[in-house]
PDB file of C-alpha atoms in Angstrom:
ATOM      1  CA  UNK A   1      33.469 -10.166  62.152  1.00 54.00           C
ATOM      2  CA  UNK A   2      35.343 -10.849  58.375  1.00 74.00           C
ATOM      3  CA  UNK A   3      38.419 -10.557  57.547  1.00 91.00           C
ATOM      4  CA  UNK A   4      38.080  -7.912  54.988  1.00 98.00           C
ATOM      5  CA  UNK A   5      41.009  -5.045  54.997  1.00 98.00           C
ATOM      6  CA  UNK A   6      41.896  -2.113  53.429  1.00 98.00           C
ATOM      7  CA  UNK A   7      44.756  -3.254  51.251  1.00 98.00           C
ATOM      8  CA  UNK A   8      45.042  -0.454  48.923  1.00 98.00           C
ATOM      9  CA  UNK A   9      44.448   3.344  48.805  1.00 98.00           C
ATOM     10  CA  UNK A  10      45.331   5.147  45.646  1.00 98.00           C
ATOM     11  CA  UNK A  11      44.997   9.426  45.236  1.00 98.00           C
ATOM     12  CA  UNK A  12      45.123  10.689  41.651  1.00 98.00           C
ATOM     13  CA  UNK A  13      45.872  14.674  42.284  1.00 98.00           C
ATOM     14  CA  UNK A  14      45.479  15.750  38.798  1.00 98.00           C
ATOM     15  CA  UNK A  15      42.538  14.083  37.286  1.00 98.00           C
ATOM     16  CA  UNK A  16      43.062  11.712  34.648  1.00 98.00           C
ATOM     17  CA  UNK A  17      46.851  11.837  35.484  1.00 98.00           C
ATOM     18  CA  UNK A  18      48.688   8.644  36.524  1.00 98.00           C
ATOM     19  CA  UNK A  19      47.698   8.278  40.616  1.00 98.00           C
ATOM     20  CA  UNK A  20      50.010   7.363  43.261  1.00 98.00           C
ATOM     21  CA  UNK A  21      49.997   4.208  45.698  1.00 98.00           C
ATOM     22  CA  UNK A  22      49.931   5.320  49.233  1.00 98.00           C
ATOM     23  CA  UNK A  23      49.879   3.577  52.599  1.00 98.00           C
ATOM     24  CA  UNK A  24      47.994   6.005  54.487  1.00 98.00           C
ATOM     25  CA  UNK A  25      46.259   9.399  54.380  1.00 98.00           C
ATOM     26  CA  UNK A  26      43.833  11.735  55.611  1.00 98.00           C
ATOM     27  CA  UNK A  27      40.031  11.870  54.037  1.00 98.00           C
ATOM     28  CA  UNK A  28      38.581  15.441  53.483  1.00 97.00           C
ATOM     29  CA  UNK A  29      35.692  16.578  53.041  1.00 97.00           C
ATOM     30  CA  UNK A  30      35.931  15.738  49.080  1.00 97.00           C
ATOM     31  CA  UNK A  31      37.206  12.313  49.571  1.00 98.00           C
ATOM     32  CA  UNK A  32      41.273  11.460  50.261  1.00 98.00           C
ATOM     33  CA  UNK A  33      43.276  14.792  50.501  1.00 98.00           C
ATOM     34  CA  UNK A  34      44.454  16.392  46.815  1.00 97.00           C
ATOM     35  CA  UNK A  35      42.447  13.816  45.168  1.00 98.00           C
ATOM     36  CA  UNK A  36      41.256  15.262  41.791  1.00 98.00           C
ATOM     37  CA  UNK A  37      42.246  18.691  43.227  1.00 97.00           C
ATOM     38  CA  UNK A  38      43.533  19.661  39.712  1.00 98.00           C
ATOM     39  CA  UNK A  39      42.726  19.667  36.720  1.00 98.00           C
ATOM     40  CA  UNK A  40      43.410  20.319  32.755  1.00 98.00           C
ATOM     41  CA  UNK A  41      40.667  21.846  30.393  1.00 98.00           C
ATOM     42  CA  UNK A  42      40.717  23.218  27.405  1.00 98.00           C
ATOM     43  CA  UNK A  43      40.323  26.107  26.079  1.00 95.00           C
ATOM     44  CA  UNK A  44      36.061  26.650  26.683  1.00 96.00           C
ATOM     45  CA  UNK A  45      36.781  25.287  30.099  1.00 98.00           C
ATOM     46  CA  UNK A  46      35.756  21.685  29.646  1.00 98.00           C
ATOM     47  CA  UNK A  47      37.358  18.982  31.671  1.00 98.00           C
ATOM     48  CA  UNK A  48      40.150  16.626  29.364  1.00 98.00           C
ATOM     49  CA  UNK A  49      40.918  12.623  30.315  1.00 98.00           C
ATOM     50  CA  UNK A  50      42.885   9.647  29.162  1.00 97.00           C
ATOM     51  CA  UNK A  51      39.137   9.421  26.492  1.00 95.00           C
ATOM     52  CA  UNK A  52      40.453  12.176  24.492  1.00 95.00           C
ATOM     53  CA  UNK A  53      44.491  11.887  25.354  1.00 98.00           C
ATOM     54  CA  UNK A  54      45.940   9.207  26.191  1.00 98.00           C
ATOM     55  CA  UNK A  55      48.733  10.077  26.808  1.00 98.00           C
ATOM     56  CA  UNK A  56      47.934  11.713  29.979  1.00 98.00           C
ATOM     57  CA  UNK A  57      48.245   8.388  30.913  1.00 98.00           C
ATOM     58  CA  UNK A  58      52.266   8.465  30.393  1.00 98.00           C
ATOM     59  CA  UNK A  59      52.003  11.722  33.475  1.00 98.00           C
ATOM     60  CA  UNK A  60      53.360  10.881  36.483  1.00 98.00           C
ATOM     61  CA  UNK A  61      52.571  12.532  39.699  1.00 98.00           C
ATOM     62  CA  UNK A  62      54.097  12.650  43.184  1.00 98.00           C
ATOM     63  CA  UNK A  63      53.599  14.914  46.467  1.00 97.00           C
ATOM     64  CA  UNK A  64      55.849  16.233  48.605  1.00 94.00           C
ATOM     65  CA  UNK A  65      55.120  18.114  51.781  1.00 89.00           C
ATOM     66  CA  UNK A  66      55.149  21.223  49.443  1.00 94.00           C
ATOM     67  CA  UNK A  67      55.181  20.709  46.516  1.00 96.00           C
ATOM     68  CA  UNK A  68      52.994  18.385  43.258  1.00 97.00           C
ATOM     69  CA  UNK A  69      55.597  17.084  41.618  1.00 98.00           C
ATOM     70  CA  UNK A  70      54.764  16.076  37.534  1.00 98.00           C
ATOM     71  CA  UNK A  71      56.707  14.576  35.188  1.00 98.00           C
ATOM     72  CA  UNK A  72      56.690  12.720  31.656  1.00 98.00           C
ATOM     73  CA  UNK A  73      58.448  11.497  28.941  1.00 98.00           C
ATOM     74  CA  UNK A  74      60.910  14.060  27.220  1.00 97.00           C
ATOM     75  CA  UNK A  75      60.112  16.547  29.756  1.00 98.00           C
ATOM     76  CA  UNK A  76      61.780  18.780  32.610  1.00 98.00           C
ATOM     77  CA  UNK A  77      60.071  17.655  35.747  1.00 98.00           C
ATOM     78  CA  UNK A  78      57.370  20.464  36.787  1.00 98.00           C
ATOM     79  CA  UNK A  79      57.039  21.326  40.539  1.00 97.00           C
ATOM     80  CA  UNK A  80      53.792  23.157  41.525  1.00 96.00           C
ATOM     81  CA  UNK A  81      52.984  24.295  45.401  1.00 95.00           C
ATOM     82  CA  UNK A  82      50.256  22.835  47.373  1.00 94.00           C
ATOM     83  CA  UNK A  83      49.113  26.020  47.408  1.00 87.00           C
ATOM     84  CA  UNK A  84      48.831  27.286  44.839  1.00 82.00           C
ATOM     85  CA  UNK A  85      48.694  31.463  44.289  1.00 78.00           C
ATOM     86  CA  UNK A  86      45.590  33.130  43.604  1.00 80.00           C
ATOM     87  CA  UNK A  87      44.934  32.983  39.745  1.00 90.00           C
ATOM     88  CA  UNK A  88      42.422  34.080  37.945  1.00 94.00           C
ATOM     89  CA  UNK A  89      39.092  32.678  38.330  1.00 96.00           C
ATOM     90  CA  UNK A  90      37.711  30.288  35.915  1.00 95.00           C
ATOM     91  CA  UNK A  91      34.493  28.238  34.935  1.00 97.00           C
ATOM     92  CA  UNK A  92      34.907  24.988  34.589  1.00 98.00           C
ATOM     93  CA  UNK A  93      32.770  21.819  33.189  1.00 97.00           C
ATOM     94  CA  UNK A  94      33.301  17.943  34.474  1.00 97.00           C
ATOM     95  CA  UNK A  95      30.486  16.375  33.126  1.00 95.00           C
ATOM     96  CA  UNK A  96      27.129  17.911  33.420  1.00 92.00           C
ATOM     97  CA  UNK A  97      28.776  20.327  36.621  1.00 96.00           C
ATOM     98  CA  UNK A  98      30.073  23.688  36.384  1.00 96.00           C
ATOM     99  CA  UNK A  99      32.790  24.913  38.602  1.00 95.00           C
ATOM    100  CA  UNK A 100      34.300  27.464  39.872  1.00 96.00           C
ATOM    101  CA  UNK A 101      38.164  26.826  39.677  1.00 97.00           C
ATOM    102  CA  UNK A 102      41.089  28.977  39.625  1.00 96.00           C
ATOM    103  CA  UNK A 103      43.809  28.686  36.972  1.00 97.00           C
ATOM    104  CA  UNK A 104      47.646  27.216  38.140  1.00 96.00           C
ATOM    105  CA  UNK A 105      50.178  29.395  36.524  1.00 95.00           C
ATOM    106  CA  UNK A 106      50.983  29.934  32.446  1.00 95.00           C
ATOM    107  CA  UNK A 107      54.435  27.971  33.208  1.00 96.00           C
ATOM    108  CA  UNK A 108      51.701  24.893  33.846  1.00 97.00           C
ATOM    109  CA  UNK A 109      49.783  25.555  31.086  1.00 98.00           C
ATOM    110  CA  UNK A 110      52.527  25.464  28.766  1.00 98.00           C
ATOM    111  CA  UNK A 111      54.341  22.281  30.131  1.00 98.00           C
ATOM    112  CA  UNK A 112      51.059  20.210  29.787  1.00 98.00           C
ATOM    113  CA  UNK A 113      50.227  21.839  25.943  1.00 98.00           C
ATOM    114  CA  UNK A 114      53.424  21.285  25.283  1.00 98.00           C
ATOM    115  CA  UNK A 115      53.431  17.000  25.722  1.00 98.00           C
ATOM    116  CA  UNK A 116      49.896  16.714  25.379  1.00 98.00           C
ATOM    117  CA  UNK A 117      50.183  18.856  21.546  1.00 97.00           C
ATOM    118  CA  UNK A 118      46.930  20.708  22.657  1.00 95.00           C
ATOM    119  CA  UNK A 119      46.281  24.170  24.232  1.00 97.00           C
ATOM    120  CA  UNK A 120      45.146  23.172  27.586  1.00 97.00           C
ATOM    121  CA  UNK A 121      45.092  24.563  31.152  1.00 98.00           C
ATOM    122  CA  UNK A 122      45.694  23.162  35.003  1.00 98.00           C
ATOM    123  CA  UNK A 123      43.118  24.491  37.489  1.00 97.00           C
ATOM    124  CA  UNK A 124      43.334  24.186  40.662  1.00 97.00           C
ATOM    125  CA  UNK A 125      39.666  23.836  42.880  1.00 96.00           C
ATOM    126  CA  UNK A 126      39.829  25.869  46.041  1.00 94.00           C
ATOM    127  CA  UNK A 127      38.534  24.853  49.624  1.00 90.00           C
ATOM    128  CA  UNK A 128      35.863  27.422  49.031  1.00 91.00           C
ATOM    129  CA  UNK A 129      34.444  26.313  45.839  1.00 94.00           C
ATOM    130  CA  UNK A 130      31.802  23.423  46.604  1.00 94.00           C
ATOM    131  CA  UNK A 131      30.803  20.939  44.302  1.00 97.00           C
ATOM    132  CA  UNK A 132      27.809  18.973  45.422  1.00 96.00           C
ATOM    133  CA  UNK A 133      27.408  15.271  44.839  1.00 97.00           C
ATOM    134  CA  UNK A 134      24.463  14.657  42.730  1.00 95.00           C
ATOM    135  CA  UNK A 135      21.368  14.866  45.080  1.00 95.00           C
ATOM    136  CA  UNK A 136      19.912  11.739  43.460  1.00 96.00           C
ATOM    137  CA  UNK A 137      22.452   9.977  45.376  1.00 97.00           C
ATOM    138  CA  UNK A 138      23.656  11.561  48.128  1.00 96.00           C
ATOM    139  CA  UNK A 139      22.705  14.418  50.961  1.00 95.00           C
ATOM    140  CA  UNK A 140      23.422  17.940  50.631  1.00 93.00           C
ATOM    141  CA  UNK A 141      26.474  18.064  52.704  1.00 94.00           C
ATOM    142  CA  UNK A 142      28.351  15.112  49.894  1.00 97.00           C
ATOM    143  CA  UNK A 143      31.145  17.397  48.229  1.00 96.00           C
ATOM    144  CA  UNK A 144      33.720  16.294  46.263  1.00 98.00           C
ATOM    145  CA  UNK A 145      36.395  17.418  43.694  1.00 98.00           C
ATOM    146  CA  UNK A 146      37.091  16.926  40.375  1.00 98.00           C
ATOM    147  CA  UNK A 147      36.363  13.682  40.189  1.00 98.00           C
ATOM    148  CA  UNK A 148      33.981  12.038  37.563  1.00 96.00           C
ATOM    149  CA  UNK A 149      30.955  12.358  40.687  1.00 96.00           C
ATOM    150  CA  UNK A 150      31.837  10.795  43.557  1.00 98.00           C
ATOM    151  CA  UNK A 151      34.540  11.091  46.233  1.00 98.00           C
ATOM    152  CA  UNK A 152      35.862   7.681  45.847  1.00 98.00           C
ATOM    153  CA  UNK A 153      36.224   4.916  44.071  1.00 98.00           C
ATOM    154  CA  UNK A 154      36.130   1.114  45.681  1.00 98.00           C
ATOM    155  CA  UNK A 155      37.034  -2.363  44.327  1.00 98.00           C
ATOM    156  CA  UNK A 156      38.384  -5.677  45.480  1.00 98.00           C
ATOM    157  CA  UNK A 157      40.854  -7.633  44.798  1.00 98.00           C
ATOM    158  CA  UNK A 158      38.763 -10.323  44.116  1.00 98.00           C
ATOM    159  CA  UNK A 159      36.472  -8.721  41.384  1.00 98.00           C
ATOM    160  CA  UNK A 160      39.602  -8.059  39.153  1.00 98.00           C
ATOM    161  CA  UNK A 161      40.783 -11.702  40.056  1.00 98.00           C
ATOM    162  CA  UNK A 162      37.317 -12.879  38.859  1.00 98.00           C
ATOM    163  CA  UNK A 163      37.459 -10.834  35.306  1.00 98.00           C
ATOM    164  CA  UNK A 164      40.895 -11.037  34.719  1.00 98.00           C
ATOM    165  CA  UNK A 165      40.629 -15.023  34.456  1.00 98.00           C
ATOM    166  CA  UNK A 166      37.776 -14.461  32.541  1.00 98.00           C
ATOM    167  CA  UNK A 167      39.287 -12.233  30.038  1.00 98.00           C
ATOM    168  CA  UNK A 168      42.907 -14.702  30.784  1.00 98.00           C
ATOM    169  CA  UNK A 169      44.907 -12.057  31.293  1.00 97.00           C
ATOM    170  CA  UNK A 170      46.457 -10.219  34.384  1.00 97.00           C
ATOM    171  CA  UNK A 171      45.386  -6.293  34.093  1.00 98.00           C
ATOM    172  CA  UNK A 172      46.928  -4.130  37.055  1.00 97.00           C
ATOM    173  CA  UNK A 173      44.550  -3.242  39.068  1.00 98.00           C
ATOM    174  CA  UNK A 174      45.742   0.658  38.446  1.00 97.00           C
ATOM    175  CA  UNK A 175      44.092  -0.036  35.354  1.00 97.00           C
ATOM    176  CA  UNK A 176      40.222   0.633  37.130  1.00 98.00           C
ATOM    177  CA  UNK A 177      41.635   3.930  38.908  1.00 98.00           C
ATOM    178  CA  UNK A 178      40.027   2.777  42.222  1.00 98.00           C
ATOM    179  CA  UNK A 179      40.872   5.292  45.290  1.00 98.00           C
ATOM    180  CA  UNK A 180      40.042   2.064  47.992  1.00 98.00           C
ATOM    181  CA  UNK A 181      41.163  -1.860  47.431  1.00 98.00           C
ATOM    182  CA  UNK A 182      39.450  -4.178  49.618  1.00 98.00           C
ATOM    183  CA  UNK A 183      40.873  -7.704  50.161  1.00 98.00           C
ATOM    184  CA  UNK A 184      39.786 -10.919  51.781  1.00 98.00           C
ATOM    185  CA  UNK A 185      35.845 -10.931  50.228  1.00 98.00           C
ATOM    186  CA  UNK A 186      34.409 -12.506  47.388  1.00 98.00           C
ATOM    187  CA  UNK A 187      34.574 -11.526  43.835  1.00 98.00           C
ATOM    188  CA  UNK A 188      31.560  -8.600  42.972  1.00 98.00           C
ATOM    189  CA  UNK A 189      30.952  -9.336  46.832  1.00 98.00           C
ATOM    190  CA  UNK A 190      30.575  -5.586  46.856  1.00 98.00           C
ATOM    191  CA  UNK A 191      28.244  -4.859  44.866  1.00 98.00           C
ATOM    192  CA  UNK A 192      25.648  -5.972  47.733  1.00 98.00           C
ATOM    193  CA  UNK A 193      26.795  -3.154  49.936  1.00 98.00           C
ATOM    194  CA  UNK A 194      25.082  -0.377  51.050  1.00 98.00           C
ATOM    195  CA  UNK A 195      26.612   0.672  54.522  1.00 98.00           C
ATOM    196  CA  UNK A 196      30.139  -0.149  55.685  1.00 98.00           C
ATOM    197  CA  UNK A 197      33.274   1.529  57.917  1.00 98.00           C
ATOM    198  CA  UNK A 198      36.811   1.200  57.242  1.00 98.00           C
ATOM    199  CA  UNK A 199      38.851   1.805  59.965  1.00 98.00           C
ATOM    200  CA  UNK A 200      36.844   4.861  61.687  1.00 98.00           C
ATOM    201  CA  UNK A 201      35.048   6.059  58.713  1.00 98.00           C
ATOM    202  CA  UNK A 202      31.722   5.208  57.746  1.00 98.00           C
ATOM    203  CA  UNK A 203      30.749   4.953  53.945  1.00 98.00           C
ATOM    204  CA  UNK A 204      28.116   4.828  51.851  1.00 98.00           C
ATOM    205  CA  UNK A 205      27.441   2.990  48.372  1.00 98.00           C
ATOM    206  CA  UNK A 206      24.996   4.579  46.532  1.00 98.00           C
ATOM    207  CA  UNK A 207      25.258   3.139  43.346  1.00 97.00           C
ATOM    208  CA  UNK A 208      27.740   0.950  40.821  1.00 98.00           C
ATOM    209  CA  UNK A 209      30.634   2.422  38.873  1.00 98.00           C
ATOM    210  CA  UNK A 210      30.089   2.511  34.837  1.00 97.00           C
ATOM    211  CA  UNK A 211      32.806   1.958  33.164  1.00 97.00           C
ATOM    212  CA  UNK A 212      34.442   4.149  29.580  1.00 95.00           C
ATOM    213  CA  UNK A 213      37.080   3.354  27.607  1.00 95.00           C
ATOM    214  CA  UNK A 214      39.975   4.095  30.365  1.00 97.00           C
ATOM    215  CA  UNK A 215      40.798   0.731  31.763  1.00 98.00           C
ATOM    216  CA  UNK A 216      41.548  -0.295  27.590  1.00 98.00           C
ATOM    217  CA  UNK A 217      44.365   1.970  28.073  1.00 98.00           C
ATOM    218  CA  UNK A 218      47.749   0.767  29.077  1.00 97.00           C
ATOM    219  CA  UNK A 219      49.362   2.937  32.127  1.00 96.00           C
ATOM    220  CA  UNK A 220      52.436   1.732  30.913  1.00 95.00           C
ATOM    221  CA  UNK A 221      52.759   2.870  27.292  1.00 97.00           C
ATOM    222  CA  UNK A 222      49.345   4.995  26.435  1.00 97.00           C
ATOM    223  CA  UNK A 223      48.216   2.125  24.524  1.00 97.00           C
ATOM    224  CA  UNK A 224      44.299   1.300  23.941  1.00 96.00           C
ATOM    225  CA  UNK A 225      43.589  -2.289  23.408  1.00 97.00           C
ATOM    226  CA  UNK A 226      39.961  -4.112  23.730  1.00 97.00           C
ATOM    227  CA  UNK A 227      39.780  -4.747  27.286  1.00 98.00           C
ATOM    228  CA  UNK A 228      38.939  -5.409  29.576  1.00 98.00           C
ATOM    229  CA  UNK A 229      35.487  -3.677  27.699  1.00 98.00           C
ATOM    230  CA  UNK A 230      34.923  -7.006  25.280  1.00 98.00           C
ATOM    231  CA  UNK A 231      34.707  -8.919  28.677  1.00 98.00           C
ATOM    232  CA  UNK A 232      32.924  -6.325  30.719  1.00 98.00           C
ATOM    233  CA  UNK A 233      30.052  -6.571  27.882  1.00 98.00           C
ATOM    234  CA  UNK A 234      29.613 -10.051  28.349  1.00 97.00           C
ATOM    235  CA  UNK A 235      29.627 -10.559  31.926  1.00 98.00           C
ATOM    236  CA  UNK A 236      28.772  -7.173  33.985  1.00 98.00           C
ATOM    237  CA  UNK A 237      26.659  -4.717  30.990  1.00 97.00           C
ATOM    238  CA  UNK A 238      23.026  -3.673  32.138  1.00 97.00           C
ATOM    239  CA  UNK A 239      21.221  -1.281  30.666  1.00 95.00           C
ATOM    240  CA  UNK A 240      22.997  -0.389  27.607  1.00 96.00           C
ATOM    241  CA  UNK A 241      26.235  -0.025  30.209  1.00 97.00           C
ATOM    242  CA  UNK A 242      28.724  -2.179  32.231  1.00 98.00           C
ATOM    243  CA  UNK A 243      30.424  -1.529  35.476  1.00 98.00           C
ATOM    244  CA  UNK A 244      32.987  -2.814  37.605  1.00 98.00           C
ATOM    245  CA  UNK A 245      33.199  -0.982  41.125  1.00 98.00           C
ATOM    246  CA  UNK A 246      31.389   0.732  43.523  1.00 98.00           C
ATOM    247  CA  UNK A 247      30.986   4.821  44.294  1.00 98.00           C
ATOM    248  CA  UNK A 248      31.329   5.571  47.568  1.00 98.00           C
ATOM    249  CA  UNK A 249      30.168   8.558  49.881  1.00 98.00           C
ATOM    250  CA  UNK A 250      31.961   8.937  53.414  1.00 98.00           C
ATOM    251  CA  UNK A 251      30.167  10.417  56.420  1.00 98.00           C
ATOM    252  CA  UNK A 252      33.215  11.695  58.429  1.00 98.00           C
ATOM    253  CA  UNK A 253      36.608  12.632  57.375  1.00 98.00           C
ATOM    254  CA  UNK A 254      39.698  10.664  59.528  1.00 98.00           C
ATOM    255  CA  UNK A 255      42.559   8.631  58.205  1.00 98.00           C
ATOM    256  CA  UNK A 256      42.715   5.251  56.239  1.00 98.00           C
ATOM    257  CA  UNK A 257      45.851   3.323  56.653  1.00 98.00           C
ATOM    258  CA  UNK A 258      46.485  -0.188  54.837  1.00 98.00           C
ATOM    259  CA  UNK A 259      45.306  -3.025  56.749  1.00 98.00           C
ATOM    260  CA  UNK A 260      42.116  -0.890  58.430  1.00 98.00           C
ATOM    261  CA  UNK A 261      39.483  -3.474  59.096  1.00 98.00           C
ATOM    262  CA  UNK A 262      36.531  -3.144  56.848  1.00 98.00           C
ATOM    263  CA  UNK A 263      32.994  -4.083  58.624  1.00 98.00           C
ATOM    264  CA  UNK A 264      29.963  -4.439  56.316  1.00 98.00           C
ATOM    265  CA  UNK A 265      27.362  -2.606  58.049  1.00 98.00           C
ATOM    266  CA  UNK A 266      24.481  -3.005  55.691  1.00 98.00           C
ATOM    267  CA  UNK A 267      23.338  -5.164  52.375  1.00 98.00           C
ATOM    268  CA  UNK A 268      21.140  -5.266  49.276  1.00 98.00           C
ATOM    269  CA  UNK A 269      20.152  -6.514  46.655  1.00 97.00           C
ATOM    270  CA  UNK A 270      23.477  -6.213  44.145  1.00 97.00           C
ATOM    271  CA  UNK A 271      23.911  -3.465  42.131  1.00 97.00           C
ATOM    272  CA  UNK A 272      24.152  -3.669  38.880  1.00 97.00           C
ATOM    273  CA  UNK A 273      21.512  -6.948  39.212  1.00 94.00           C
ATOM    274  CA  UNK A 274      23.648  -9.240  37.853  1.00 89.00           C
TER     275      UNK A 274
END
């Protein structure tokens, strides 16, 4: 048996809004509970991230039993119910997917248009509305939210030890957005996984993360510098893209908790090939 644990878990309730550290919590079917359960689009419907605003970055989110709580800079803190009334039904775009979501409230809209200085709205995706995982890479019964396509996100600590002394620097690893931190393997140790279990789930890896211009992006201050991309292209880029991270796909729903034991149930050749 290794020693690998769980040693982070991080939910990001409105996507591309800052996340929040947590030491436990229950997996749904889409992945950790509220995860990417909200989200702001403009004003055809299409999703909007940190890529186009930045500042999103500078949003802070919290939960409550009752209540998401949202705040930023210069702004009255926003408090918006789990759940939420029954607004109008909207279609929405993340990517190449087209959802079915239902608007927040016009109070929301206005608070986010009004620091992000563009017309925007917050949906909110329902229990009922299913969005598949792409078949290529999962089974039909792989849902998941608003995220970019998979439920979660996983990285170790290791990996961002390995490129942050090759970049020498010390990026957080909130930079990467991961939902699952592993500890106690080898840098890009993952990236040879196919089948593990944390805890009393079972995942799936499927395939590598890509990685956009986000992680240049300071949490901090909104602020988009040149890496850890320069570095990524020189160390982790195949075919025309470079990743860092691995999807993941879970086959029963449960609770993580920090410190979970992780078991490596199956390997593979790494993905990317590097």
């Amino acid at each position: 048996m290794s020693d690998f644990q769980l040693s982070g878990i991080y939910i990001y309730p409105v996507k591309s809004l800052a996340g929040i550290r947590v030491d436990r919590w229950q997996v749904a079917p889409t992945g950790l509970r509220y995860d990417r359960q909200w989200m702001l689009v403009d004003a055809d419907g299409l999703f909007l991230s940190q890529r186009k605003l930045p500042r999103m970055a500078l949003i802070k989110t919290a939960l409550t039993g009752s209540e998401l709580l949202l705040s930023a800079p210069g702004m009255e803190p926003l408090g918006l119910s789990l759940l939420p009334a029954e607004g109008e039904w909207m279609d929405v775009t993340v990517w190449h997917d087209l959802c079915r979501a239902r608007a927040v409230s016009n109070a929301a809209d206005l608070w986010f248009s009004r620091f992000l200085g563009q017309n925007c709205r917050l949906v909110y995706l329902p229990d009922q509305s299913i969005r598949p995982v792409d078949p290529n890479y999962g089974s039909s019964t792989d849902h998941t939210a608003f995220s970019d396509g998979f439920p979660f996100l996983l990285v170790s600590e290791n990996s961002l030890a390995v490129l942050n002394q090759e970049m020498g620097l010390n990026l957080a690893m909130e930079r990467f957005r991961p939902n699952l931190v592993i500890s106690g393997c080898a840098g890009y140790e993952e990236d040879s996984w196919r089948e593990i279990r944390i805890g009393a789930i079972d995942f799936r890896l499927p395939k590598p993360c890509s990685r956009c211009a986000v992680p240049t992006i300071d949490p901090a201050t909104a602020e988009t510098g040149k890496e850890p991309l320069i570095t990524l292209n020189r160390t982790r880029k195949w075919q025309n893209k470079v990743y860092f991270g691995q999807n993941a796909l879970h086959d029963n729903c449960g609770e993580l908790a920090i410190g979970d034991k992780v078991q490596i149930k199956t390997t593979g050749p790494n993905q990317p090939p590097l």
